Coordinates of C-alpha atoms in Angstrom, one line a residue:
M1 CA 11.1 23.5 -10.9
S2 CA 12.8 19.9 -9.5
S3 CA 16.2 19.8 -8.7
G4 CA 18.2 16.1 -9.5
P5 CA 18.2 13.5 -6.9
K6 CA 20.6 13.9 -4.0
S7 CA 21.3 12.3 -0.6
V8 CA 21.9 12.8 2.7
T9 CA 23.6 10.5 5.3
L10 CA 22.1 9.5 8.4
P11 CA 24.4 9.4 11.6
S12 CA 23.9 5.3 11.3
G13 CA 25.4 5.5 8.1
E14 CA 22.1 5.2 6.2
R15 CA 21.9 7.3 2.8
L16 CA 18.8 8.5 2.1
P17 CA 17.8 9.8 -1.7
Y18 CA 16.1 13.1 -1.8
S19 CA 15.1 15.7 -4.9
I20 CA 14.1 19.2 -4.0
D21 CA 10.9 20.4 -5.7
R22 CA 10.6 24.4 -5.5
R23 CA 6.9 25.3 -5.5
E24 CA 4.9 28.7 -4.5
V25 CA 4.6 27.7 -1.1
E26 CA 3.8 29.3 2.0
H27 CA 6.1 26.8 4.3
P28 CA 8.9 24.3 3.2
R29 CA 8.4 20.8 4.2
I30 CA 9.8 17.3 4.1
T31 CA 8.1 14.0 4.0
L32 CA 9.6 10.5 4.1
N33 CA 7.9 8.7 1.3
P34 CA 6.9 4.8 1.8
D35 CA 10.0 3.6 -0.1
G36 CA 12.4 5.4 1.8
T37 CA 13.2 8.4 -0.2
L38 CA 12.7 12.0 0.8
A39 CA 10.4 14.6 -0.6
V40 CA 11.7 17.9 0.0
I41 CA 9.6 20.9 -1.3
V42 CA 10.6 24.6 -0.7
P43 CA 9.6 28.0 -1.6
P44 CA 11.6 29.3 -4.9
D45 CA 14.1 30.9 -2.7
T46 CA 14.6 28.7 0.1
P47 CA 18.0 26.2 -0.3
G48 CA 16.5 23.1 0.3
H49 CA 19.7 21.4 1.6
T50 CA 19.9 23.7 4.5
L51 CA 16.2 22.6 5.2
V52 CA 17.7 19.1 5.0
A53 CA 20.8 19.3 7.1
R54 CA 18.4 21.2 9.4
E55 CA 16.1 18.5 9.7
E56 CA 18.7 15.5 9.9
D57 CA 17.5 14.3 13.5
W58 CA 13.7 14.0 12.8
I59 CA 14.5 12.5 9.6
A60 CA 16.6 10.1 11.1
E61 CA 14.2 9.4 13.9
E62 CA 10.9 9.1 11.3
Y63 CA 13.3 6.7 9.3
H64 CA 14.3 4.3 12.2
E65 CA 10.7 4.0 12.9
Q66 CA 9.6 3.2 9.1
Q67 CA 12.4 0.7 9.3
A68 CA 11.5 -0.9 12.5
K69 CA 7.9 -1.5 10.9
L70 CA 9.0 -2.8 8.0
L71 CA 11.5 -5.3 9.8
A72 CA 8.7 -6.4 11.9
I73 CA 6.5 -7.4 8.6
R74 CA 9.3 -8.9 6.9
E75 CA 10.5 -11.1 10.0
Q76 CA 6.8 -12.1 11.0
Y77 CA 5.3 -12.6 7.7
E78 CA 8.1 -13.4 5.9
V79 CA 7.3 -10.5 2.8
L80 CA 10.5 -10.4 0.7
E81 CA 11.3 -7.3 -1.3
E82 CA 12.7 -9.3 -4.6
E83 CA 9.7 -11.6 -4.9
F84 CA 6.3 -11.3 -5.7
T85 CA 4.0 -10.9 -2.4
I86 CA 0.2 -12.0 -2.7
W87 CA -2.2 -12.8 0.2
G88 CA 1.0 -12.3 2.4
K89 CA 2.8 -14.8 0.9
S90 CA 6.2 -14.0 -1.4
Y91 CA 6.6 -16.2 -4.4
S92 CA 9.0 -16.3 -7.1
L93 CA 7.9 -14.9 -10.0
I94 CA 8.7 -16.4 -13.3
E95 CA 7.3 -15.0 -17.1
R96 CA 6.7 -17.1 -19.8
T97 CA 5.8 -17.0 -23.4
G98 CA 2.6 -18.4 -24.4
Q99 CA -1.1 -18.5 -23.9
Y100 CA -2.6 -16.6 -21.2
D101 CA -2.4 -18.3 -18.0
L102 CA -1.5 -17.9 -14.4
S103 CA -0.6 -21.1 -11.8
I104 CA 0.6 -20.9 -8.3
D105 CA 2.4 -23.6 -6.3
A106 CA 3.9 -24.0 -3.1
A107 CA 6.7 -20.9 -3.8
T108 CA 6.2 -20.2 -7.2
L109 CA 3.8 -17.8 -9.1
R110 CA 3.9 -18.5 -13.1
V111 CA 2.9 -16.2 -15.7
T112 CA 2.4 -16.8 -19.5
S113 CA 1.3 -14.3 -22.1
P114 CA 1.8 -14.3 -25.5
E115 CA 4.9 -13.1 -27.1
S116 CA 3.5 -9.5 -28.2
K117 CA 1.6 -9.0 -25.1
S118 CA 3.1 -7.7 -21.5
T119 CA 3.1 -10.2 -19.0
E120 CA 2.6 -7.5 -16.4
Q121 CA -0.5 -6.3 -17.8
Y122 CA -2.0 -9.3 -17.8
L123 CA -0.9 -10.2 -14.2
Y124 CA -2.2 -6.4 -13.4
N125 CA -5.5 -7.2 -14.6
K126 CA -6.0 -10.9 -13.1
L127 CA -5.2 -9.4 -9.7
R128 CA -7.3 -6.5 -10.1
Q129 CA -10.1 -9.5 -10.9
A130 CA -9.1 -11.6 -7.8
L131 CA -9.3 -8.8 -5.6
S132 CA -12.6 -7.7 -6.8
V133 CA -14.3 -11.2 -5.9
A134 CA -12.2 -11.9 -2.7
I135 CA -13.8 -8.0 -1.3
K136 CA -17.5 -8.5 -2.9
A137 CA -17.6 -11.6 -0.9
I138 CA -16.4 -10.6 2.2
A139 CA -18.2 -7.4 2.1
S140 CA -21.7 -9.2 1.0
D141 CA -21.0 -11.0 4.3
F142 CA -20.0 -8.6 6.4
C143 CA -23.3 -6.1 4.8
E144 CA -25.7 -9.1 5.7
Q145 CA -24.6 -8.7 9.2
I146 CA -25.1 -5.2 9.7
N147 CA -27.7 -4.9 7.5
V148 CA -26.3 -2.2 5.1
T149 CA -25.6 -2.1 1.1
Y150 CA -22.9 -0.3 -1.0
S151 CA -23.8 0.9 -4.4
K152 CA -20.4 0.5 -6.2
L153 CA -16.9 -1.1 -5.6
S154 CA -14.0 0.6 -7.0
I155 CA -10.3 -1.0 -7.2
R156 CA -7.4 1.5 -8.3
S157 CA -3.7 2.4 -7.4
Q158 CA -4.8 5.3 -4.7
R159 CA -1.8 6.8 -3.8
T160 CA -2.0 7.1 -0.1
K161 CA -4.7 5.0 1.2
W162 CA -5.6 1.3 1.4
A163 CA -9.0 2.0 1.0
S164 CA -11.9 4.6 1.6
C165 CA -15.9 4.9 1.5
S166 CA -16.8 7.8 -0.6
N167 CA -19.9 9.6 -1.9
G168 CA -21.9 7.4 0.9
D169 CA -22.3 4.3 -0.2
T170 CA -18.9 3.6 -2.9
L171 CA -16.2 1.6 -1.5
N172 CA -12.9 2.1 -2.8
F173 CA -10.0 -0.5 -2.8
N174 CA -6.4 -0.2 -3.8
L175 CA -4.7 -2.9 -6.0
R176 CA -2.3 -3.1 -3.5
C177 CA -4.7 -4.4 -1.1
A178 CA -3.6 -7.9 -3.0
F179 CA -0.2 -7.8 -1.2
L180 CA -2.3 -8.5 2.2
P181 CA -3.1 -11.6 4.1
I182 CA -6.9 -12.5 4.1
G183 CA -6.8 -11.4 7.7
H184 CA -5.8 -7.5 7.1
L185 CA -7.9 -7.3 4.0
R186 CA -10.9 -8.3 6.0
Y187 CA -10.2 -5.7 8.3
L188 CA -10.2 -3.1 5.8
V189 CA -13.3 -4.3 4.4
A190 CA -14.9 -4.3 7.6
H191 CA -13.7 -1.1 8.5
E192 CA -15.2 0.3 5.1
V193 CA -18.5 -1.6 5.3
S194 CA -18.6 0.0 8.9
H195 CA -18.6 3.7 7.4
L196 CA -21.8 2.7 5.6
R197 CA -23.5 3.2 8.7
E198 CA -21.2 5.2 10.8
P199 CA -19.4 7.8 8.5
D200 CA -16.9 9.0 11.3
H201 CA -14.6 7.0 13.3
T202 CA -16.6 7.1 16.4
E203 CA -16.9 4.6 19.2
A204 CA -20.2 3.2 17.6
F205 CA -17.8 2.9 14.5
W206 CA -14.9 1.1 16.4
E207 CA -17.8 -1.3 17.8
L208 CA -18.9 -2.1 14.6
V209 CA -15.9 -3.1 13.2
D210 CA -14.8 -5.1 16.5
T211 CA -18.5 -6.9 15.8
L212 CA -17.3 -8.0 12.0
V213 CA -13.6 -8.7 13.0
P214 CA -13.0 -9.2 16.5
G215 CA -9.5 -8.1 17.5
Y216 CA -9.0 -6.1 14.6
Q217 CA -6.4 -3.9 16.4
T218 CA -3.5 -6.3 15.4
Y219 CA -4.5 -6.0 11.9
R220 CA -5.1 -2.4 12.5
D221 CA -1.6 -1.6 13.5
E222 CA 0.4 -3.9 11.4
L223 CA -1.2 -2.0 8.1
Q224 CA 1.5 0.7 8.4
G225 CA 4.8 -1.9 8.0
F226 CA 2.7 -3.3 4.8
W227 CA 2.7 0.1 3.3
Y228 CA 6.3 0.4 3.7
A229 CA 6.7 -3.6 2.5
V230 CA 4.5 -3.0 -1.0
H231 CA 6.5 0.3 -1.6
H232 CA 9.8 -1.7 -1.5
N233 CA 8.7 -4.2 -3.4
R234 CA 10.6 -4.4 -6.6
Q235 CA 8.2 -6.3 -8.6
W236 CA 5.0 -4.6 -7.3
Q237 CA 6.8 -1.1 -8.3
R238 CA 7.2 -2.9 -11.8
L239 CA 3.6 -4.0 -11.6
L240 CA 1.7 -0.7 -10.7
S241 CA 3.5 0.7 -13.6
Q242 CA 1.2 -1.3 -15.7
G243 CA -2.3 0.6 -14.9
P244 CA -5.1 -0.7 -16.3
V245 CA -6.6 -1.9 -19.6

C-alpha cells in the first residue's frame, strides 16, 4: 500500500519527492532513484516519515554525489535534460505530421509520422533498429578478435542495467544505450562479449576487456553519470513510456 507523494528538504535547500510503500518486509529501506526521487519501503506498522527524517544525512550525501556525477556528464558532453540525446549528442526534437521519416542535422532531430500514428512509437522503433545494427557491428568485430560467438541479441528497456549476458550466450542491451556516446557503447559491448569467455569479473575478464577497448576505465567510470542523465532527460522518459510494437 502506497501513500501519496511528499518531499524532504535537504540542508542545502533541495526538495526531494518521495512516496511511502508499505509492504510485508522485515527491514525498512530508502532508495535514491536515478531521477533524483526517493523510494521509501517500510513494514505496515512503521512510520515512513520518521525513517526519512532519521536518514536525512545519508540522503543528502547520496543525492549530492548523484548530482556531482550528473553535472560532470552535462558539462563534458553537453547533454541536456530538455533536448533529445542520441549517441551522446543532444538535439532539438521536432515532431511533424506526414509520411514516416527521420532525419538529423547538426542541431535538430526531425521525426515525421502520419497524423493517426504515434511519433514517439516510430522514434522508439527506429532507435531500437539503429542500436541493434550498431551493437551487431561492434560485437561481430569483438567476437572475431577473441574467438567467441553469441546466439541472440536482445534490446529492451531494462530497469536497472545497461546490459547483461544471460544463458551463457545471449547479449541483452538496454534501449537507453542509444543515449550513450559510441565509445561508451563500445565498452559495454566489449564487457558483455568478454563474458562469453569469462563469466565472472576475474583478472582475466578485465584483461580481455582491455584488449578490446584499451583504457576502458574512463568509459566504465562515466556510465553511472550517464545513467542519471538519461533518467533526468524528459524526452527519453516520454519515449520509454511507449514500448515496442
